[in-house]
């Protein structure tokens, strides 16, 4: 299997940069960049695109077909713990009150029953 893939950006071959120019004098062409496969890119967009610009061009060109793969008709929801609000009053100034929230600590439960 090849260590390289060609960039999937629809306009990658039209960008005029020095590394894209190929050919001999009189018959030069602009070529799509090669994308090297790194273990760091195996789960990212850089596995298929040479730059964020190429990724954005691809997404803007094909967004309707991308969304059609897995359409979403209902919103996603994640339940959260609503913080408990506590109202405090001052012993020194009875007219002074403030509200604080108790934030539940998240982490390892070390309490034994």
Coordinates of C-alpha atoms in Angstrom, one line a residue:
X1 CA 0.0 0.0 0.0
X2 CA 1.2 3.5 -0.9
X3 CA 2.4 5.8 1.9
X4 CA 0.7 8.7 0.0
X5 CA -2.7 9.8 -1.1
X6 CA -3.7 12.6 -3.4
X7 CA -5.3 15.6 -1.8
X8 CA -9.1 15.6 -2.3
X9 CA -9.4 19.3 -2.5
X10 CA -11.4 20.2 -5.7
X11 CA -9.1 23.2 -6.4
X12 CA -5.8 21.9 -5.1
X13 CA -4.4 21.6 -8.6
X14 CA -5.2 25.2 -9.4
X15 CA -3.2 26.8 -6.5
X16 CA 0.0 28.3 -7.9
X17 CA 2.7 27.3 -5.4
X18 CA 6.2 26.1 -6.1
X19 CA 5.7 22.5 -4.9
X20 CA 2.7 22.0 -7.3
X21 CA 4.6 22.9 -10.5
X22 CA 5.6 19.8 -12.5
X23 CA 6.9 19.2 -16.0
X24 CA 9.7 20.4 -18.2
X25 CA 10.1 23.8 -19.8
X26 CA 7.3 24.5 -22.2
X27 CA 4.9 21.9 -20.8
X28 CA 4.5 22.7 -17.1
X29 CA 1.4 21.8 -15.1
X30 CA 0.0 22.4 -11.6
X31 CA -0.5 19.1 -9.9
X32 CA -2.5 18.1 -6.8
X33 CA -0.4 17.7 -3.7
X34 CA 0.4 14.3 -2.2
X35 CA -0.6 13.7 1.4
X36 CA 1.7 11.5 3.4
X37 CA 0.1 9.1 5.7
X38 CA 1.2 9.6 9.3
X39 CA 0.0 7.8 12.4
X40 CA -1.0 11.2 13.8
X41 CA -3.4 11.8 10.8
X42 CA -5.1 8.4 10.8
X43 CA -8.3 9.8 12.4
X44 CA -8.3 13.3 11.1
X45 CA -9.1 15.2 7.9
X46 CA -5.4 15.6 7.2
X47 CA -5.4 12.0 6.1
X48 CA -7.2 13.2 2.9
X49 CA -6.4 16.9 2.6
X50 CA -3.1 18.8 2.3
X51 CA -4.5 21.9 4.1
X52 CA -7.5 23.4 5.9
X53 CA -8.2 25.4 2.7
X54 CA -8.6 22.2 0.6
X55 CA -10.8 20.6 3.3
X56 CA -13.1 23.7 3.3
X57 CA -13.3 23.8 -0.5
X58 CA -14.3 20.1 -0.5
X59 CA -16.8 20.5 2.3
X60 CA -18.4 23.6 0.7
X61 CA -18.6 21.8 -2.7
X62 CA -20.1 18.6 -1.3
X63 CA -22.0 19.6 1.9
X64 CA -25.4 18.6 0.7
X65 CA -24.3 15.1 -0.2
X66 CA -22.3 14.8 3.1
X67 CA -25.3 15.7 5.2
X68 CA -27.5 13.3 3.2
X69 CA -25.4 10.4 4.4
X70 CA -26.7 10.8 8.0
X71 CA -29.5 13.4 8.1
X72 CA -30.5 14.7 11.6
X73 CA -34.2 15.3 12.1
X74 CA -34.2 15.8 15.9
X75 CA -31.8 17.7 18.1
X76 CA -29.3 15.8 20.3
X77 CA -29.5 16.3 24.0
X78 CA -27.1 15.6 26.9
X79 CA -28.5 15.5 30.4
X80 CA -26.6 17.7 32.9
X81 CA -26.7 18.2 36.7
X82 CA -28.3 21.6 37.3
X83 CA -26.3 23.4 40.0
X84 CA -28.2 24.0 43.3
X85 CA -28.6 27.7 44.0
X86 CA -28.3 28.9 47.6
X87 CA -29.3 32.4 48.8
X88 CA -27.2 33.8 51.6
X89 CA -27.9 36.8 53.9
X90 CA -25.4 38.8 55.9
X91 CA -25.4 38.7 59.7
X92 CA -24.0 42.2 59.8
X93 CA -26.2 43.8 57.1
X94 CA -29.6 42.2 57.0
X95 CA -30.6 43.9 53.7
X96 CA -27.6 42.4 51.9
X97 CA -28.1 39.0 50.2
X98 CA -26.3 37.1 47.5
X99 CA -26.8 33.9 45.6
X100 CA -24.1 31.2 45.0
X101 CA -24.2 27.9 43.2
X102 CA -23.0 24.6 44.6
X103 CA -20.9 22.8 42.0
X104 CA -20.9 19.1 42.3
X105 CA -17.4 17.7 42.2
X106 CA -16.8 15.3 39.3
X107 CA -14.1 12.7 39.6
X108 CA -13.4 9.5 41.4
X109 CA -15.8 8.5 44.0
X110 CA -13.7 7.6 47.1
X111 CA -16.6 7.5 49.5
X112 CA -17.3 4.0 51.0
X113 CA -20.7 3.0 52.4

